[in-house]
Short mmCIF file of C-alpha atoms and ligand atoms in Angstrom, two decimals:
data_model
loop_
_atom_site.label_atom_id
_atom_site.label_comp_id
_atom_site.label_asym_id
_atom_site.label_seq_id
_atom_site.Cartn_x
_atom_site.Cartn_y
_atom_site.Cartn_z
CA MET K 246 0.00 0.00 0.00
CA VAL K 247 1.26 3.43 -0.88
CA THR K 248 0.82 6.05 1.80
CA LEU K 249 0.51 9.53 0.37
CA PRO K 250 2.23 12.28 2.28
CA ARG K 251 -0.36 13.90 4.49
CA ALA K 252 -0.93 17.63 4.58
CA ARG K 253 0.47 19.31 7.63
CA ILE K 254 -1.36 21.02 10.42
CA MET K 255 0.06 23.23 13.12
CA SER K 256 -1.69 24.91 16.02
CA GLY K 257 -0.96 26.11 19.51
CA MET K 258 -2.39 27.18 22.84
CA ARG K 259 -1.00 29.43 25.53
CA PRO K 260 -0.50 27.66 28.84
CA THR K 261 -2.57 29.98 31.00
CA GLY K 262 -4.21 27.52 33.36
CA ARG K 263 -6.68 24.70 33.29
CA LEU K 264 -8.86 24.14 30.27
CA HIS K 265 -12.62 23.86 30.44
CA LEU K 266 -15.33 22.15 28.48
CA GLY K 267 -15.66 25.15 26.17
CA ASN K 268 -11.98 24.86 25.20
CA TYR K 269 -12.52 21.18 24.56
CA LEU K 270 -15.54 21.58 22.31
CA GLY K 271 -14.14 24.74 20.70
CA ALA K 272 -10.70 23.46 19.79
CA LEU K 273 -9.31 20.30 21.32
CA GLU K 274 -12.03 18.01 20.05
CA ASN K 275 -11.27 19.25 16.52
CA TRP K 276 -7.59 18.62 16.96
CA VAL K 277 -8.25 15.08 18.18
CA ARG K 278 -10.26 14.40 15.06
CA LEU K 279 -7.61 15.90 12.73
CA GLN K 280 -4.96 13.49 13.95
CA ASP K 281 -6.15 10.72 11.63
CA GLU K 282 -6.12 12.81 8.52
CA TYR K 283 -3.14 15.09 8.88
CA GLU K 284 0.38 15.20 10.11
CA CYS K 285 -0.13 17.32 13.20
CA PHE K 286 2.11 19.59 15.25
CA PHE K 287 0.59 21.03 18.42
CA SER K 288 2.51 23.51 20.49
CA ILE K 289 2.22 24.62 24.10
CA VAL K 290 3.27 28.18 23.36
CA ASP K 291 4.93 29.36 26.55
CA TRP K 292 6.76 32.25 24.85
CA HIS K 293 3.39 33.57 23.74
CA ALA K 294 2.17 33.34 27.33
CA LEU K 295 5.10 35.56 28.31
CA THR K 296 4.01 38.36 25.98
CA THR K 297 1.25 39.29 28.42
CA GLY K 298 2.44 37.45 31.54
CA TYR K 299 6.12 38.36 31.79
CA GLU K 300 5.95 39.90 35.25
CA ASP K 301 5.14 36.78 37.20
CA THR K 302 6.44 33.59 35.63
CA SER K 303 6.28 31.49 38.79
CA ALA K 304 3.48 29.19 37.59
CA ILE K 305 4.53 28.66 34.00
CA ARG K 306 6.24 25.27 34.32
CA GLU K 307 3.27 23.90 36.22
CA ASP K 308 0.89 25.41 33.66
CA ILE K 309 2.76 23.71 30.83
CA ARG K 310 2.49 20.32 32.51
CA GLU K 311 -1.16 20.88 33.28
CA MET K 312 -1.87 21.75 29.68
CA ALA K 313 -0.06 18.61 28.54
CA VAL K 314 -2.23 16.51 30.87
CA ASP K 315 -5.37 18.27 29.60
CA TRP K 316 -4.36 17.52 26.01
CA LEU K 317 -3.53 13.90 26.73
CA SER K 318 -6.77 13.40 28.60
CA ALA K 319 -8.71 14.94 25.68
CA GLY K 320 -7.24 12.29 23.40
CA LEU K 321 -4.35 13.96 21.66
CA ASP K 322 -2.17 10.98 20.97
CA PRO K 323 1.61 11.37 21.09
CA ASP K 324 1.98 8.33 18.82
CA ARG K 325 0.01 10.01 16.07
CA SER K 326 0.78 13.72 16.56
CA THR K 327 3.75 15.68 17.66
CA PHE K 328 3.14 17.88 20.60
CA TYR K 329 5.82 19.93 22.17
CA VAL K 330 6.79 22.94 24.21
CA GLN K 331 7.53 26.01 22.10
CA SER K 332 10.51 27.17 24.19
CA ARG K 333 12.23 23.84 23.70
CA VAL K 334 12.41 24.42 19.97
CA LYS K 335 14.91 27.27 19.84
CA GLU K 336 14.80 27.31 16.05
CA VAL K 337 11.42 29.04 16.36
CA ALA K 338 13.17 32.00 18.01
CA GLU K 339 15.75 32.11 15.25
CA LEU K 340 13.08 32.11 12.57
CA HIS K 341 11.15 34.80 14.46
CA LEU K 342 14.27 36.96 14.39
CA LEU K 343 14.93 36.43 10.70
CA LEU K 344 11.29 37.07 9.78
CA SER K 345 11.41 40.28 11.83
CA MET K 346 13.91 41.63 9.29
CA VAL K 347 11.33 41.55 6.50
CA THR K 348 8.27 42.56 8.54
CA PRO K 349 7.29 46.23 8.45
CA VAL K 350 6.34 47.52 11.90
CA SER K 351 3.20 49.02 10.38
CA TRP K 352 1.94 45.52 9.47
CA LEU K 353 2.12 44.51 13.13
CA GLU K 354 0.59 47.74 14.39
CA ARG K 355 -2.44 47.36 12.17
CA VAL K 356 -3.30 43.80 13.22
CA PRO K 357 -6.75 44.39 14.76
CA THR K 358 -6.10 42.17 17.79
CA TYR K 359 -3.14 44.37 18.70
CA LYS K 360 -5.09 47.55 19.37
CA ASP K 361 -7.97 45.60 20.91
CA GLN K 362 -5.71 43.89 23.38
CA LEU K 363 -3.86 47.08 24.26
CA GLN K 364 -7.23 48.50 25.29
CA GLN K 365 -8.63 45.39 26.94
CA LEU K 366 -5.52 44.74 28.99
CA ALA K 367 -5.12 48.38 29.91
CA GLY K 368 -4.10 47.41 33.45
CA LYS K 369 -1.04 45.60 32.14
CA ASP K 370 1.96 47.20 30.54
CA ILE K 371 2.08 45.44 27.23
CA ASN K 372 3.60 48.30 25.28
CA THR K 373 6.47 45.96 24.64
CA TYR K 374 8.41 44.81 21.64
CA GLY K 375 7.47 41.21 22.52
CA PHE K 376 3.75 41.89 22.53
CA LEU K 377 3.86 43.78 19.24
CA GLY K 378 5.64 40.77 17.78
CA TYR K 379 3.08 38.24 19.04
CA PRO K 380 1.60 37.46 15.61
CA LEU K 381 5.04 37.28 14.05
CA LEU K 382 6.12 34.71 16.63
CA GLN K 383 2.97 32.84 15.70
CA THR K 384 4.01 33.09 12.05
CA ALA K 385 7.34 31.51 12.95
CA ASP K 386 5.53 28.68 14.81
CA ILE K 387 3.53 27.89 11.70
CA ALA K 388 6.15 28.49 9.02
CA ILE K 389 8.87 26.44 10.67
CA PHE K 390 6.80 23.30 10.11
CA LYS K 391 5.75 24.44 6.64
CA ALA K 392 2.19 23.95 7.81
CA ASP K 393 -0.53 23.95 5.16
CA PHE K 394 -3.44 24.40 7.55
CA VAL K 395 -3.89 26.03 10.92
CA PRO K 396 -6.97 24.99 12.91
CA VAL K 397 -7.99 28.05 14.93
CA GLY K 398 -10.97 30.06 16.08
CA GLU K 399 -12.26 33.02 14.16
CA ASP K 400 -10.41 35.45 16.43
CA GLN K 401 -7.12 34.23 14.93
CA LEU K 402 -7.91 35.08 11.30
CA PRO K 403 -6.00 38.40 11.37
CA HIS K 404 -2.92 36.54 12.60
CA LEU K 405 -3.16 34.07 9.76
CA GLU K 406 -3.52 36.93 7.31
CA LEU K 407 -0.30 38.44 8.63
CA ALA K 408 1.42 35.06 8.48
CA ARG K 409 0.59 34.73 4.79
CA GLU K 410 1.79 38.24 4.03
CA VAL K 411 5.08 37.74 5.82
CA VAL K 412 5.70 34.35 4.24
CA ARG K 413 4.94 35.79 0.82
CA ARG K 414 7.40 38.63 1.36
CA PHE K 415 10.07 36.22 2.55
CA ASN K 416 9.54 33.96 -0.48
CA ASN K 417 9.75 36.99 -2.80
CA PHE K 418 13.11 38.02 -1.43
CA TYR K 419 14.81 34.68 -0.98
CA GLY K 420 12.93 32.10 -3.03
CA PRO K 421 10.02 29.79 -2.27
CA VAL K 422 10.77 28.20 1.10
CA PHE K 423 7.39 28.37 2.85
CA PRO K 424 3.85 27.41 1.80
CA GLU K 425 1.18 30.01 2.55
CA PRO K 426 -0.72 28.69 5.55
CA GLN K 427 -4.52 28.59 5.45
CA ALA K 428 -6.73 28.95 8.49
CA GLN K 429 -9.05 26.02 9.07
CA LEU K 430 -11.89 27.23 11.24
CA ASN K 431 -12.68 24.96 14.16
CA GLN K 432 -16.17 23.49 14.13
CA VAL K 433 -17.47 25.01 17.28
CA THR K 434 -20.22 23.54 19.41
CA MET K 435 -21.42 26.64 21.20
CA LEU K 436 -21.69 26.06 24.89
CA PRO K 437 -22.55 28.73 27.45
CA GLY K 438 -21.24 28.81 31.00
CA ILE K 439 -23.49 27.56 33.80
CA ASP K 440 -24.96 31.06 34.19
CA GLY K 441 -25.81 31.39 30.50
CA ARG K 442 -23.02 33.83 29.66
CA LYS K 443 -20.01 32.83 27.54
CA MET K 444 -18.05 30.10 29.32
CA SER K 445 -14.93 31.62 30.81
CA LYS K 446 -12.68 30.83 33.71
CA SER K 447 -12.62 34.49 34.67
CA TYR K 448 -16.43 34.52 35.04
CA GLY K 449 -16.24 31.47 37.31
CA ASN K 450 -19.00 29.86 35.25
CA ASP K 451 -16.98 27.10 33.61
CA ILE K 452 -16.91 23.34 33.92
CA GLY K 453 -13.31 22.20 34.12
CA LEU K 454 -12.00 19.52 31.82
CA ALA K 455 -10.67 17.89 34.98
CA ALA K 456 -14.03 17.94 36.80
CA THR K 457 -14.90 14.70 38.56
CA ALA K 458 -18.32 13.04 38.24
CA GLU K 459 -19.29 14.65 41.55
CA GLU K 460 -18.13 18.07 40.44
CA ILE K 461 -19.98 17.75 37.14
CA LYS K 462 -23.19 17.03 39.01
CA GLY K 463 -22.59 20.02 41.28
CA ARG K 464 -22.07 22.33 38.31
CA VAL K 465 -25.19 21.07 36.53
CA ASP K 466 -27.22 21.62 39.71
CA LEU K 467 -26.14 25.27 39.64
CA MET K 468 -27.21 25.84 36.04
CA ILE K 469 -29.76 28.56 35.36
CA THR K 470 -33.02 27.18 33.95
CA ASP K 471 -36.16 28.89 32.68
CA PRO K 472 -36.98 31.38 35.47
CA ALA K 473 -40.67 31.30 34.53
CA ARG K 474 -40.98 27.71 35.71
CA ILE K 475 -41.96 27.45 39.34
CA ARG K 476 -43.93 24.22 39.42
CA LYS K 477 -43.08 21.19 37.37
CA SER K 478 -46.37 21.53 35.45
CA ASP K 479 -45.56 25.09 34.31
CA PRO K 480 -44.82 25.05 30.57
CA GLY K 481 -41.09 25.72 30.02
CA HIS K 482 -39.14 27.68 27.44
CA PRO K 483 -36.11 25.55 26.62
CA GLU K 484 -34.61 28.25 24.39
CA VAL K 485 -33.75 30.39 27.44
CA CYS K 486 -32.38 27.49 29.50
CA THR K 487 -28.71 26.66 30.01
CA VAL K 488 -29.48 23.00 30.69
CA HIS K 489 -31.15 22.87 27.30
CA SER K 490 -28.06 24.32 25.57
CA PHE K 491 -25.98 21.57 27.11
CA HIS K 492 -28.47 18.91 26.06
CA GLY K 493 -28.00 20.32 22.54
CA ALA K 494 -24.34 19.40 22.73
CA PHE K 495 -24.52 16.16 24.72
CA SER K 496 -27.99 14.65 24.13
CA ARG K 497 -28.54 15.63 20.52
CA GLU K 498 -30.76 12.65 19.65
CA GLU K 499 -33.14 13.20 22.55
CA LEU K 500 -33.34 16.94 22.08
CA PRO K 501 -36.75 17.08 20.36
CA GLN K 502 -38.25 14.93 23.14
CA ILE K 503 -36.63 17.03 25.87
CA GLU K 504 -38.01 20.20 24.30
CA ALA K 505 -41.48 18.73 23.94
CA ASP K 506 -41.52 17.49 27.57
CA CYS K 507 -40.28 20.85 28.80
CA ARG K 508 -42.89 22.83 26.87
CA ALA K 509 -45.65 20.47 27.97
CA GLY K 510 -44.58 20.65 31.59
CA THR K 511 -44.23 16.88 31.83
CA ILE K 512 -40.63 16.88 33.00
CA GLY K 513 -39.27 18.80 35.95
CA CYS K 514 -36.00 20.71 35.90
CA VAL K 515 -34.57 18.49 38.63
CA GLN K 516 -35.07 15.40 36.50
CA CYS K 517 -33.87 17.19 33.38
CA LYS K 518 -30.66 18.20 35.18
CA ARG K 519 -30.18 14.70 36.47
CA ASN K 520 -30.41 13.39 32.89
CA LEU K 521 -27.88 15.97 31.72
CA ALA K 522 -25.44 15.22 34.53
CA GLY K 523 -25.55 11.54 33.52
CA ARG K 524 -24.86 12.45 29.91
CA LEU K 525 -21.98 14.72 30.77
CA GLN K 526 -20.45 12.22 33.15
CA ALA K 527 -20.60 9.53 30.47
CA ALA K 528 -19.08 11.83 27.84
CA MET K 529 -16.26 12.82 30.18
CA ALA K 530 -15.51 9.35 31.54
CA PRO K 531 -12.91 8.41 28.89
CA LEU K 532 -11.15 11.72 29.46
CA GLN K 533 -11.07 11.11 33.18
CA GLU K 534 -9.67 7.66 32.69
CA ARG K 535 -6.81 8.96 30.59
CA ARG K 536 -6.20 11.77 33.06
CA ARG K 537 -6.00 9.27 35.91
CA PHE K 538 -3.37 7.28 34.01
CA TYR K 539 -1.14 10.33 33.56
CA LEU K 540 -1.62 11.53 37.12
CA GLU K 541 -0.52 8.10 38.31
CA ASN K 542 2.37 8.06 35.85
CA PRO K 543 3.64 11.63 35.88
CA GLY K 544 6.94 10.56 34.34
CA ARG K 545 5.05 9.68 31.16
CA VAL K 546 4.00 13.31 30.72
CA ASP K 547 7.62 14.45 30.84
CA GLU K 548 8.60 11.72 28.40
CA VAL K 549 5.86 12.70 25.98
CA LEU K 550 6.91 16.36 26.06
CA ALA K 551 10.60 15.51 25.74
CA ALA K 552 10.06 13.16 22.79
CA GLY K 553 7.61 15.52 21.06
CA SER K 554 9.90 18.51 21.50
CA GLU K 555 12.83 16.52 20.14
CA LYS K 556 10.88 15.46 17.09
CA ALA K 557 9.62 19.00 16.51
CA ARG K 558 13.18 20.26 16.83
CA ARG K 559 14.44 17.91 14.11
CA VAL K 560 11.79 19.11 11.66
CA ALA K 561 12.39 22.75 12.62
CA ALA K 562 16.16 22.36 12.27
CA ALA K 563 15.76 21.03 8.74
CA THR K 564 13.63 24.03 7.79
CA MET K 565 16.18 26.40 9.30
CA ASN K 566 18.94 24.86 7.17
CA GLU K 567 16.87 25.74 4.13
CA VAL K 568 16.16 29.22 5.46
CA ARG K 569 19.82 30.01 6.12
CA GLU K 570 20.74 28.62 2.70
CA ALA K 571 18.07 30.75 1.00
CA MET K 572 19.23 33.87 2.87
CA LYS K 573 22.90 33.03 2.35
CA ILE K 574 23.84 33.38 5.98
N1 LIG O 282 -2.47 32.99 19.18
C1 LIG O 282 -3.05 31.69 19.38
C2 LIG O 282 -4.25 31.82 20.31
O1 LIG O 282 -4.27 32.69 21.16
C3 LIG O 282 -2.08 30.70 19.94
C4 LIG O 282 -0.99 30.35 18.97
C5 LIG O 282 0.32 30.61 19.09
C6 LIG O 282 -1.15 29.65 17.76
N2 LIG O 282 1.04 30.11 18.03
C7 LIG O 282 0.16 29.51 17.21
C8 LIG O 282 -2.25 29.14 17.08
C9 LIG O 282 0.35 28.88 16.00
C10 LIG O 282 -2.05 28.52 15.86
C11 LIG O 282 -0.75 28.39 15.31
O2 LIG O 282 -5.16 31.02 20.22
FE1 SF4 O 283 -34.48 23.68 31.17
FE2 SF4 O 283 -35.01 21.10 31.24
FE3 SF4 O 283 -36.14 22.76 33.02
FE4 SF4 O 283 -36.90 22.81 30.47
S1 SF4 O 283 -37.14 21.10 31.88
S2 SF4 O 283 -36.42 24.60 31.74
S3 SF4 O 283 -34.97 22.36 29.41
S4 SF4 O 283 -33.98 22.26 32.81
#
């Protein structure tokens, strides 16, 4: 059997603390699926975390490990994909430097996320060279693996646009070294937090990827339902109910029945929550099992990161040989 070379995918996440169910459904679940079809490189981008978190770096090593465990528990498979720590692949820093030579400052200043973030993070001093260069560092991440596709959320499209422009400019000067990377939008299953707002750790309304069966039940019990329902027989409005949104993601087949029972007032919210908790617990069980394995075998996590980073480094080093050759340095 002939195996065709698979197209390459590269993506990354900043290690800024524990992931939640929204991160899983918004990104990780996609990545897990892509592993069969593509040659995948996934990076824990600790240098990117420094661009906004350079003042206090005390938790970063722990955050990297935690992210690795979250990824492993979600089903990223080190035998099928390469996942690694950005700062262990020094070639990325070299490429970032060389790309900086051909990148006009104005291109970085006009990336929409740049001005947005400066405003949003007004309490932090991110008027730094490193923060301005964030999307260029991301370009180096992607280009060094000659990635064809980059699975990301919509918010990352401006960064991908910059990456293509920079790569194009590099290729024009020195010859065609890099493919132009395309964004591949994650299929997102929209999931609110338990209070109905966007799920976010900073709102305290998330369900952690590491939540135990008990904790899952506790979070479901706290979910906001239709406030108009007082007695079980009151007709409900599933469209305003957080429990219903979760059923949409985790009980898709039963959804029409759930909606009908809710509207007819034949199911109570307590029962409906109990059903959801069961669904969620079942969906999360395989993740918990994998997590348990890595918590019991912490050495395996270090091995996975060491081997992945080594493999990533070999690929990156080969690209850098080509880059130096093309630039005649
Ligand atoms: N900027 C990305 C985010 O915040 C993270 C990231 C860094 C990334 N390097 C990358 C994503 C390379 C894709 C490819 O989500
Ligand atoms: Fe929400 Fe279910 Fe209660 Fe209807 S029955 S309001 S869907 S929890």
